[in-house]
Amino acid sequence: MESVAYAWLASGLAIGMAALGAGIGMGYLVGKGLEGVSRQPEAAGSIQRLMVMGIAFVEALALYGLVIAFFLVFKT
Amino acid sequence: MEHFLLRVVVPLSIGSLRLDITQAVIIMWVSCMLLGLLFFLSVRQVGMIPRGVRNILEAILLFIREDIVKRNLGLEGTCYFPFVATLFLFVLISNWIGLFPHSFTATSNINVPAALAFLVFAYVQVEGIRRKGFLGYLRHYAPEGIPPALYPIMIPIEIISTLAKPFSLAVRLFANMLAGHMVILVFLGMTATGVWFLKAVPLCGAVVMAMFEIFVGLIQAYIFSMLTAIYLSEAVGAE
Protein backbone atom coordinates (compact mmCIF):
# COMPACT_ATOMS: atom_id res chain seq x y z
CA MET A 1 0.00 0.00 0.00
CA GLU A 2 2.76 2.38 0.90
CA SER A 3 4.66 1.68 -2.30
CA VAL A 4 1.56 2.66 -4.28
CA ALA A 5 1.44 5.97 -2.44
CA TYR A 6 5.10 6.56 -3.25
CA ALA A 7 4.43 5.74 -6.91
CA TRP A 8 1.63 8.32 -7.02
CA LEU A 9 3.84 10.88 -5.33
CA ALA A 10 6.60 10.11 -7.80
CA SER A 11 4.27 10.43 -10.78
CA GLY A 12 3.15 13.85 -9.60
CA LEU A 13 6.72 14.94 -9.07
CA ALA A 14 7.77 13.57 -12.48
CA ILE A 15 5.26 15.57 -14.52
CA GLY A 16 5.62 18.64 -12.30
CA MET A 17 9.39 18.86 -12.59
CA ALA A 18 9.38 17.98 -16.28
CA ALA A 19 6.85 20.75 -16.90
CA LEU A 20 8.94 23.15 -14.81
CA GLY A 21 12.04 22.67 -16.95
CA ALA A 22 10.15 22.63 -20.21
CA GLY A 23 8.24 25.75 -19.18
CA ILE A 24 11.43 27.65 -18.51
CA GLY A 25 12.86 26.53 -21.84
CA MET A 26 9.71 27.36 -23.74
CA GLY A 27 9.54 30.77 -22.11
CA TYR A 28 13.04 31.56 -23.29
CA LEU A 29 12.21 30.32 -26.78
CA VAL A 30 9.01 32.30 -27.23
CA GLY A 31 10.45 35.40 -25.57
CA LYS A 32 13.47 35.46 -27.84
CA GLY A 33 11.27 34.69 -30.82
CA LEU A 34 8.99 37.63 -30.05
CA GLU A 35 12.04 39.83 -29.57
CA GLY A 36 13.32 38.79 -32.99
CA VAL A 37 9.94 39.37 -34.63
CA SER A 38 9.53 42.83 -33.10
CA ARG A 39 13.03 43.73 -34.17
CA GLN A 40 12.64 42.36 -37.68
CA PRO A 41 8.96 41.97 -38.59
CA GLU A 42 9.75 40.95 -42.17
CA ALA A 43 11.45 37.77 -40.91
CA ALA A 44 8.38 36.76 -38.87
CA GLY A 45 7.55 33.76 -41.04
CA SER A 46 10.86 31.95 -40.79
CA ILE A 47 11.32 32.89 -37.12
CA GLN A 48 7.89 31.51 -36.32
CA ARG A 49 8.58 28.25 -38.13
CA LEU A 50 11.90 27.72 -36.36
CA MET A 51 10.30 28.64 -33.04
CA VAL A 52 7.49 26.12 -33.44
CA MET A 53 10.05 23.46 -34.29
CA GLY A 54 12.08 24.32 -31.20
CA ILE A 55 8.94 24.28 -29.08
CA ALA A 56 8.19 20.78 -30.32
CA PHE A 57 11.65 19.68 -29.23
CA VAL A 58 11.24 21.24 -25.79
CA GLU A 59 7.74 19.87 -25.43
CA ALA A 60 9.03 16.36 -26.07
CA LEU A 61 11.12 16.65 -22.90
CA ALA A 62 8.04 17.45 -20.82
CA LEU A 63 6.18 14.60 -22.47
CA TYR A 64 8.87 12.13 -21.43
CA GLY A 65 8.00 13.09 -17.86
CA LEU A 66 4.29 12.74 -18.60
CA VAL A 67 4.78 9.23 -20.00
CA ILE A 68 6.79 8.23 -16.92
CA ALA A 69 4.06 9.67 -14.72
CA PHE A 70 1.37 7.71 -16.56
CA PHE A 71 3.38 4.52 -16.27
CA LEU A 72 3.85 5.07 -12.55
CA VAL A 73 0.15 5.67 -12.03
CA PHE A 74 -1.17 2.79 -14.10
CA LYS A 75 1.44 0.11 -13.38
CA THR A 76 0.93 0.08 -9.63
CA MET B 1 -4.48 2.40 -20.24
CA GLU B 2 -6.09 -0.57 -21.95
CA HIS B 3 -6.87 1.64 -24.94
CA PHE B 4 -3.17 1.72 -25.68
CA LEU B 5 -2.51 -2.00 -25.38
CA LEU B 6 -2.26 -4.26 -28.40
CA ARG B 7 -5.16 -6.61 -29.05
CA VAL B 8 -4.36 -9.70 -31.07
CA VAL B 9 -6.81 -10.09 -33.93
CA VAL B 10 -5.21 -12.99 -35.80
CA PRO B 11 -2.70 -15.07 -33.82
CA LEU B 12 0.29 -15.98 -35.94
CA SER B 13 3.66 -17.29 -34.88
CA ILE B 14 6.68 -18.99 -36.42
CA GLY B 15 8.26 -21.16 -33.73
CA SER B 16 8.76 -18.90 -30.74
CA LEU B 17 8.68 -15.77 -32.90
CA ARG B 18 5.31 -14.10 -32.49
CA LEU B 19 4.00 -12.32 -35.56
CA ASP B 20 0.48 -11.66 -34.33
CA ILE B 21 -1.69 -9.41 -36.42
CA THR B 22 -2.83 -6.84 -33.89
CA GLN B 23 -5.14 -3.89 -34.34
CA ALA B 24 -2.08 -1.67 -34.81
CA VAL B 25 -1.01 -3.71 -37.84
CA ILE B 26 -4.50 -3.46 -39.31
CA ILE B 27 -4.56 0.31 -38.73
CA MET B 28 -1.18 0.62 -40.44
CA TRP B 29 -2.49 -1.36 -43.42
CA VAL B 30 -5.49 0.93 -43.54
CA SER B 31 -3.29 4.03 -43.49
CA CYS B 32 -1.05 2.59 -46.23
CA MET B 33 -4.10 1.83 -48.36
CA LEU B 34 -5.47 5.31 -47.70
CA LEU B 35 -2.21 6.86 -48.89
CA GLY B 36 -2.16 4.58 -51.90
CA LEU B 37 -5.75 5.51 -52.74
CA LEU B 38 -5.04 9.24 -52.44
CA PHE B 39 -2.04 8.95 -54.72
CA PHE B 40 -3.91 6.68 -57.15
CA LEU B 41 -6.74 9.20 -57.44
CA SER B 42 -4.39 12.13 -57.94
CA VAL B 43 -1.91 10.43 -60.29
CA ARG B 44 -4.73 9.25 -62.55
CA GLN B 45 -5.54 12.86 -63.41
CA VAL B 46 -4.10 14.08 -66.67
CA GLY B 47 -2.95 17.59 -67.44
CA MET B 48 -0.89 20.18 -65.68
CA ILE B 49 -3.66 21.83 -63.66
CA PRO B 50 -4.40 19.87 -60.48
CA ARG B 51 -7.93 19.36 -59.23
CA GLY B 52 -9.31 18.15 -55.93
CA VAL B 53 -7.09 16.11 -53.66
CA ARG B 54 -4.11 16.50 -56.00
CA ASN B 55 -3.82 20.14 -54.87
CA ILE B 56 -3.15 19.09 -51.27
CA LEU B 57 -0.75 16.31 -52.20
CA GLU B 58 1.22 18.56 -54.53
CA ALA B 59 1.46 21.26 -51.85
CA ILE B 60 2.65 18.76 -49.23
CA LEU B 61 5.19 17.11 -51.52
CA LEU B 62 6.50 20.46 -52.72
CA PHE B 63 6.91 21.57 -49.11
CA ILE B 64 8.82 18.38 -48.27
CA ARG B 65 11.07 18.71 -51.32
CA GLU B 66 11.89 22.38 -50.91
CA ASP B 67 11.82 22.96 -47.15
CA ILE B 68 12.97 19.63 -45.76
CA VAL B 69 15.09 17.90 -48.39
CA LYS B 70 16.69 20.67 -50.43
CA ARG B 71 17.32 22.95 -47.47
CA ASN B 72 19.31 20.27 -45.64
CA LEU B 73 20.70 18.10 -48.40
CA GLY B 74 21.16 20.53 -51.25
CA LEU B 75 20.18 20.00 -54.85
CA GLU B 76 21.92 16.64 -55.24
CA GLY B 77 20.07 15.38 -52.17
CA THR B 78 16.82 15.21 -54.15
CA CYS B 79 17.42 11.47 -54.59
CA TYR B 80 16.50 11.08 -50.90
CA PHE B 81 13.20 12.87 -51.43
CA PRO B 82 11.09 9.68 -51.87
CA PHE B 83 12.39 8.18 -48.62
CA VAL B 84 11.81 11.33 -46.58
CA ALA B 85 8.41 11.98 -48.16
CA THR B 86 7.28 8.40 -47.48
CA LEU B 87 8.29 8.69 -43.84
CA PHE B 88 6.53 12.05 -43.52
CA LEU B 89 3.27 10.87 -45.06
CA PHE B 90 3.20 7.56 -43.18
CA VAL B 91 3.84 9.19 -39.81
CA LEU B 92 1.30 11.93 -40.58
CA ILE B 93 -1.45 9.52 -41.61
CA SER B 94 -0.71 7.21 -38.66
CA ASN B 95 -0.90 10.13 -36.23
CA TRP B 96 -4.12 11.50 -37.65
CA ILE B 97 -5.95 8.21 -38.10
CA GLY B 98 -5.68 7.62 -34.35
CA LEU B 99 -7.93 10.61 -33.69
CA PHE B 100 -10.95 8.78 -35.08
CA PRO B 101 -13.01 7.09 -32.38
CA HIS B 102 -12.53 3.31 -32.08
CA SER B 103 -9.32 3.63 -34.03
CA PHE B 104 -5.79 3.17 -32.76
CA THR B 105 -2.71 5.35 -33.07
CA ALA B 106 -0.05 3.02 -34.40
CA THR B 107 2.68 5.51 -33.47
CA SER B 108 1.58 5.51 -29.81
CA ASN B 109 2.95 1.98 -29.53
CA ILE B 110 6.71 2.02 -29.02
CA ASN B 111 7.31 -0.75 -31.58
CA VAL B 112 6.22 1.32 -34.57
CA PRO B 113 8.38 4.44 -33.94
CA ALA B 114 11.26 2.15 -32.94
CA ALA B 115 11.01 0.28 -36.24
CA LEU B 116 10.85 3.54 -38.20
CA ALA B 117 13.82 4.98 -36.28
CA PHE B 118 15.83 1.80 -36.81
CA LEU B 119 15.06 2.00 -40.51
CA VAL B 120 16.32 5.59 -40.59
CA PHE B 121 19.43 4.65 -38.59
CA ALA B 122 20.32 1.72 -40.86
CA TYR B 123 19.66 3.72 -44.03
CA VAL B 124 21.83 6.62 -42.81
CA GLN B 125 24.75 4.31 -41.99
CA VAL B 126 24.47 2.45 -45.30
CA GLU B 127 24.30 5.71 -47.26
CA GLY B 128 27.30 7.07 -45.34
CA ILE B 129 29.36 4.01 -46.24
CA ARG B 130 28.17 4.02 -49.85
CA ARG B 131 28.89 7.71 -50.43
CA LYS B 132 32.17 8.11 -48.57
CA GLY B 133 33.64 4.63 -48.61
CA PHE B 134 34.27 2.60 -45.49
CA LEU B 135 37.35 4.59 -44.40
CA GLY B 136 35.61 7.88 -45.00
CA TYR B 137 32.69 6.59 -42.94
CA LEU B 138 35.04 5.68 -40.06
CA ARG B 139 36.68 9.09 -40.41
CA HIS B 140 33.28 10.55 -39.44
CA TYR B 141 33.81 9.25 -35.90
CA ALA B 142 37.07 11.21 -35.51
CA PRO B 143 36.22 14.78 -36.54
CA GLU B 144 38.78 17.07 -38.16
CA GLY B 145 40.60 19.65 -36.09
CA ILE B 146 40.82 17.58 -32.93
CA PRO B 147 44.25 16.64 -31.57
CA PRO B 148 44.85 12.88 -31.71
CA ALA B 149 45.41 12.83 -27.94
CA LEU B 150 41.67 13.42 -27.52
CA TYR B 151 40.64 10.50 -29.74
CA PRO B 152 40.15 8.03 -26.83
CA ILE B 153 37.52 10.42 -25.45
CA MET B 154 36.01 11.71 -28.67
CA ILE B 155 35.47 8.43 -30.49
CA PRO B 156 33.31 6.81 -27.75
CA ILE B 157 31.31 10.03 -27.45
CA GLU B 158 30.69 10.08 -31.19
CA ILE B 159 29.67 6.41 -31.18
CA ILE B 160 27.29 6.98 -28.27
CA SER B 161 25.76 10.04 -29.91
CA THR B 162 25.28 8.10 -33.13
CA LEU B 163 23.52 5.31 -31.27
CA ALA B 164 21.41 7.75 -29.22
CA LYS B 165 19.94 9.43 -32.31
CA PRO B 166 17.49 6.67 -33.31
CA PHE B 167 16.54 6.20 -29.67
CA SER B 168 15.59 9.85 -29.22
CA LEU B 169 13.85 9.85 -32.61
CA ALA B 170 11.68 6.91 -31.57
CA VAL B 171 10.95 8.06 -28.03
CA ARG B 172 10.02 11.59 -29.15
CA LEU B 173 7.35 10.41 -31.55
CA PHE B 174 6.10 7.73 -29.16
CA ALA B 175 5.92 10.05 -26.15
CA ASN B 176 4.14 12.81 -28.03
CA MET B 177 1.51 10.53 -29.47
CA LEU B 178 0.97 8.52 -26.27
CA ALA B 179 0.80 11.58 -24.01
CA GLY B 180 -1.53 13.55 -26.26
CA HIS B 181 -4.01 10.74 -26.68
CA MET B 182 -3.72 9.86 -22.99
CA VAL B 183 -4.69 13.43 -22.05
CA ILE B 184 -7.78 13.15 -24.26
CA LEU B 185 -8.57 9.84 -22.58
CA VAL B 186 -8.19 11.35 -19.11
CA PHE B 187 -10.49 14.26 -20.01
CA LEU B 188 -13.10 11.90 -21.42
CA GLY B 189 -12.76 9.74 -18.32
CA MET B 190 -13.57 12.79 -16.21
CA THR B 191 -16.85 13.25 -18.06
CA ALA B 192 -17.99 9.84 -16.80
CA THR B 193 -17.81 11.01 -13.20
CA GLY B 194 -18.99 14.10 -11.38
CA VAL B 195 -22.17 16.13 -11.43
CA TRP B 196 -23.92 16.69 -14.74
CA PHE B 197 -23.41 20.45 -15.07
CA LEU B 198 -19.66 20.12 -14.61
CA LYS B 199 -19.30 17.45 -17.29
CA ALA B 200 -19.12 20.05 -20.05
CA VAL B 201 -15.79 21.38 -18.75
CA PRO B 202 -13.69 18.24 -19.36
CA LEU B 203 -15.58 17.64 -22.59
CA CYS B 204 -14.46 21.05 -23.85
CA GLY B 205 -10.95 20.14 -22.70
CA ALA B 206 -11.09 16.92 -24.70
CA VAL B 207 -12.27 18.78 -27.80
CA VAL B 208 -9.51 21.37 -27.47
CA MET B 209 -6.90 18.66 -26.93
CA ALA B 210 -8.16 16.75 -29.96
CA MET B 211 -7.73 19.88 -32.08
CA PHE B 212 -4.27 20.37 -30.60
CA GLU B 213 -3.44 16.76 -31.48
CA ILE B 214 -4.06 17.48 -35.17
CA PHE B 215 -1.39 20.17 -34.94
CA VAL B 216 0.96 17.96 -32.90
CA GLY B 217 0.64 15.11 -35.37
CA LEU B 218 1.66 17.41 -38.21
CA ILE B 219 4.55 18.90 -36.21
CA GLN B 220 5.83 15.48 -35.19
CA ALA B 221 5.73 14.19 -38.75
CA TYR B 222 7.61 17.33 -39.82
CA ILE B 223 10.22 16.87 -37.10
CA PHE B 224 10.66 13.18 -37.84
CA SER B 225 11.33 13.77 -41.52
CA MET B 226 13.37 16.91 -40.81
CA LEU B 227 15.68 14.98 -38.45
CA THR B 228 15.95 12.19 -41.00
CA ALA B 229 17.11 14.74 -43.56
CA ILE B 230 19.57 16.27 -41.06
CA TYR B 231 21.07 12.88 -40.17
CA LEU B 232 21.35 12.03 -43.87
CA SER B 233 23.10 15.32 -44.57
CA GLU B 234 25.53 14.63 -41.71
CA ALA B 235 26.33 11.19 -43.08
CA VAL B 236 26.40 12.11 -46.75
CA GLY B 237 27.28 15.79 -46.87
CA ALA B 238 30.51 17.70 -47.08
CA GLU B 239 33.38 16.11 -45.21
XYZ file of C-alpha atoms in Angstrom:
315
model
C 0.000 0.000 0.000
C 2.762 2.380 0.898
C 4.656 1.682 -2.298
C 1.557 2.660 -4.282
C 1.445 5.967 -2.443
C 5.099 6.556 -3.255
C 4.430 5.740 -6.907
C 1.627 8.324 -7.016
C 3.844 10.884 -5.333
C 6.605 10.113 -7.805
C 4.266 10.434 -10.777
C 3.150 13.854 -9.602
C 6.718 14.939 -9.074
C 7.766 13.569 -12.480
C 5.265 15.566 -14.522
C 5.621 18.637 -12.303
C 9.388 18.858 -12.593
C 9.377 17.977 -16.278
C 6.849 20.754 -16.897
C 8.943 23.154 -14.811
C 12.036 22.669 -16.948
C 10.145 22.628 -20.213
C 8.237 25.750 -19.182
C 11.428 27.650 -18.515
C 12.863 26.532 -21.842
C 9.707 27.361 -23.744
C 9.539 30.771 -22.113
C 13.043 31.563 -23.288
C 12.208 30.319 -26.776
C 9.006 32.303 -27.228
C 10.453 35.400 -25.568
C 13.470 35.459 -27.840
C 11.270 34.686 -30.824
C 8.992 37.629 -30.049
C 12.041 39.826 -29.575
C 13.317 38.791 -32.988
C 9.940 39.374 -34.630
C 9.527 42.828 -33.100
C 13.031 43.729 -34.174
C 12.639 42.364 -37.681
C 8.958 41.973 -38.586
C 9.746 40.948 -42.168
C 11.451 37.771 -40.905
C 8.380 36.764 -38.871
C 7.551 33.756 -41.042
C 10.861 31.952 -40.788
C 11.316 32.886 -37.118
C 7.894 31.514 -36.322
C 8.576 28.248 -38.127
C 11.900 27.719 -36.363
C 10.298 28.641 -33.041
C 7.488 26.119 -33.441
C 10.048 23.463 -34.295
C 12.077 24.321 -31.203
C 8.940 24.285 -29.079
C 8.185 20.777 -30.322
C 11.651 19.677 -29.231
C 11.236 21.239 -25.790
C 7.736 19.872 -25.435
C 9.026 16.356 -26.068
C 11.117 16.648 -22.899
C 8.038 17.452 -20.818
C 6.176 14.598 -22.468
C 8.874 12.130 -21.427
C 7.995 13.086 -17.859
C 4.289 12.738 -18.603
C 4.778 9.233 -19.998
C 6.794 8.226 -16.923
C 4.057 9.670 -14.719
C 1.371 7.708 -16.556
C 3.378 4.516 -16.275
C 3.855 5.074 -12.553
C 0.150 5.667 -12.028
C -1.173 2.793 -14.105
C 1.437 0.113 -13.381
C 0.932 0.084 -9.628
C -4.478 2.405 -20.243
C -6.093 -0.567 -21.955
C -6.875 1.639 -24.936
C -3.173 1.724 -25.685
C -2.506 -2.005 -25.384
C -2.260 -4.261 -28.400
C -5.164 -6.608 -29.052
C -4.361 -9.699 -31.065
C -6.807 -10.087 -33.933
C -5.210 -12.993 -35.804
C -2.698 -15.067 -33.815
C 0.291 -15.978 -35.936
C 3.658 -17.290 -34.880
C 6.681 -18.987 -36.420
C 8.255 -21.158 -33.733
C 8.762 -18.899 -30.741
C 8.682 -15.767 -32.904
C 5.309 -14.100 -32.485
C 4.005 -12.322 -35.555
C 0.482 -11.661 -34.331
C -1.689 -9.411 -36.420
C -2.834 -6.844 -33.889
C -5.144 -3.894 -34.344
C -2.078 -1.665 -34.812
C -1.012 -3.707 -37.840
C -4.498 -3.456 -39.315
C -4.561 0.308 -38.732
C -1.178 0.621 -40.437
C -2.489 -1.363 -43.418
C -5.489 0.932 -43.536
C -3.293 4.026 -43.490
C -1.052 2.587 -46.227
C -4.102 1.827 -48.358
C -5.468 5.308 -47.697
C -2.212 6.856 -48.886
C -2.160 4.584 -51.905
C -5.749 5.509 -52.739
C -5.041 9.239 -52.441
C -2.041 8.948 -54.724
C -3.910 6.679 -57.147
C -6.735 9.198 -57.439
C -4.385 12.128 -57.943
C -1.911 10.430 -60.288
C -4.733 9.254 -62.553
C -5.544 12.856 -63.413
C -4.102 14.084 -66.672
C -2.949 17.586 -67.442
C -0.894 20.175 -65.680
C -3.660 21.830 -63.663
C -4.401 19.872 -60.476
C -7.925 19.358 -59.231
C -9.313 18.147 -55.934
C -7.089 16.110 -53.660
C -4.106 16.498 -55.996
C -3.823 20.141 -54.869
C -3.155 19.086 -51.273
C -0.752 16.314 -52.200
C 1.219 18.563 -54.532
C 1.461 21.263 -51.854
C 2.654 18.759 -49.228
C 5.187 17.112 -51.522
C 6.500 20.461 -52.725
C 6.905 21.566 -49.113
C 8.824 18.377 -48.272
C 11.070 18.711 -51.320
C 11.888 22.381 -50.913
C 11.818 22.957 -47.153
C 12.975 19.630 -45.758
C 15.088 17.904 -48.385
C 16.692 20.674 -50.426
C 17.323 22.953 -47.474
C 19.307 20.274 -45.645
C 20.703 18.103 -48.400
C 21.160 20.526 -51.252
C 20.181 20.004 -54.854
C 21.922 16.637 -55.243
C 20.066 15.379 -52.173
C 16.822 15.212 -54.147
C 17.416 11.475 -54.585
C 16.504 11.081 -50.901
C 13.198 12.870 -51.430
C 11.093 9.682 -51.865
C 12.392 8.183 -48.623
C 11.810 11.332 -46.579
C 8.406 11.977 -48.156
C 7.275 8.404 -47.483
C 8.294 8.693 -43.841
C 6.525 12.052 -43.517
C 3.274 10.873 -45.062
C 3.196 7.563 -43.184
C 3.840 9.194 -39.805
C 1.299 11.935 -40.577
C -1.454 9.522 -41.607
C -0.712 7.211 -38.661
C -0.895 10.127 -36.234
C -4.119 11.496 -37.648
C -5.948 8.208 -38.101
C -5.678 7.623 -34.349
C -7.931 10.614 -33.695
C -10.947 8.784 -35.076
C -13.012 7.094 -32.379
C -12.528 3.307 -32.080
C -9.319 3.634 -34.025
C -5.792 3.168 -32.757
C -2.714 5.346 -33.066
C -0.051 3.016 -34.400
C 2.676 5.511 -33.465
C 1.579 5.507 -29.813
C 2.945 1.977 -29.533
C 6.714 2.019 -29.019
C 7.309 -0.754 -31.582
C 6.220 1.321 -34.570
C 8.380 4.437 -33.942
C 11.255 2.149 -32.941
C 11.011 0.277 -36.236
C 10.852 3.544 -38.199
C 13.816 4.977 -36.280
C 15.831 1.799 -36.810
C 15.056 2.002 -40.515
C 16.319 5.593 -40.585
C 19.431 4.650 -38.593
C 20.325 1.715 -40.856
C 19.662 3.724 -44.027
C 21.833 6.619 -42.807
C 24.750 4.310 -41.990
C 24.466 2.449 -45.304
C 24.303 5.707 -47.263
C 27.295 7.069 -45.343
C 29.363 4.009 -46.244
C 28.169 4.022 -49.851
C 28.888 7.715 -50.431
C 32.170 8.111 -48.570
C 33.638 4.628 -48.607
C 34.268 2.603 -45.491
C 37.347 4.585 -44.404
C 35.609 7.876 -44.998
C 32.692 6.587 -42.938
C 35.035 5.676 -40.061
C 36.676 9.089 -40.413
C 33.277 10.548 -39.442
C 33.815 9.254 -35.896
C 37.067 11.214 -35.512
C 36.223 14.780 -36.537
C 38.778 17.070 -38.161
C 40.603 19.655 -36.085
C 40.818 17.584 -32.932
C 44.252 16.642 -31.568
C 44.850 12.876 -31.708
C 45.406 12.833 -27.944
C 41.674 13.421 -27.516
C 40.641 10.501 -29.742
C 40.154 8.025 -26.830
C 37.524 10.416 -25.445
C 36.009 11.713 -28.667
C 35.466 8.425 -30.487
C 33.308 6.809 -27.749
C 31.311 10.033 -27.449
C 30.694 10.078 -31.195
C 29.666 6.411 -31.184
C 27.286 6.981 -28.267
C 25.761 10.043 -29.906
C 25.278 8.098 -33.135
C 23.516 5.312 -31.267
C 21.415 7.752 -29.223
C 19.943 9.431 -32.307
C 17.491 6.669 -33.315
C 16.543 6.203 -29.669
C 15.595 9.846 -29.218
C 13.849 9.851 -32.605
C 11.676 6.911 -31.573
C 10.948 8.059 -28.031
C 10.023 11.593 -29.148
C 7.353 10.409 -31.554
C 6.095 7.729 -29.159
C 5.918 10.049 -26.145
C 4.140 12.814 -28.030
C 1.505 10.533 -29.468
C 0.968 8.525 -26.268
C 0.803 11.579 -24.013
C -1.529 13.554 -26.259
C -4.014 10.740 -26.676
C -3.717 9.864 -22.994
C -4.687 13.426 -22.047
C -7.778 13.152 -24.261
C -8.574 9.836 -22.576
C -8.187 11.353 -19.106
C -10.488 14.263 -20.014
C -13.103 11.903 -21.417
C -12.756 9.737 -18.320
C -13.566 12.791 -16.213
C -16.849 13.254 -18.059
C -17.986 9.841 -16.800
C -17.812 11.006 -13.200
C -18.985 14.105 -11.380
C -22.173 16.125 -11.433
C -23.919 16.691 -14.745
C -23.414 20.452 -15.066
C -19.665 20.119 -14.608
C -19.298 17.450 -17.294
C -19.117 20.053 -20.045
C -15.793 21.377 -18.749
C -13.687 18.238 -19.359
C -15.584 17.638 -22.590
C -14.461 21.052 -23.854
C -10.953 20.140 -22.697
C -11.090 16.924 -24.696
C -12.267 18.782 -27.802
C -9.506 21.371 -27.471
C -6.897 18.660 -26.929
C -8.160 16.753 -29.961
C -7.729 19.881 -32.078
C -4.271 20.369 -30.598
C -3.439 16.759 -31.475
C -4.064 17.483 -35.173
C -1.389 20.169 -34.942
C 0.957 17.962 -32.896
C 0.643 15.108 -35.368
C 1.661 17.415 -38.206
C 4.555 18.900 -36.213
C 5.830 15.477 -35.187
C 5.728 14.194 -38.754
C 7.611 17.330 -39.819
C 10.222 16.871 -37.105
C 10.655 13.176 -37.836
C 11.331 13.773 -41.519
C 13.371 16.909 -40.805
C 15.679 14.983 -38.446
C 15.951 12.186 -40.996
C 17.113 14.737 -43.556
C 19.570 16.275 -41.064
C 21.071 12.878 -40.175
C 21.349 12.025 -43.866
C 23.099 15.316 -44.571
C 25.533 14.633 -41.713
C 26.327 11.190 -43.077
C 26.404 12.112 -46.753
C 27.278 15.787 -46.873
C 30.507 17.700 -47.082
C 33.384 16.113 -45.211
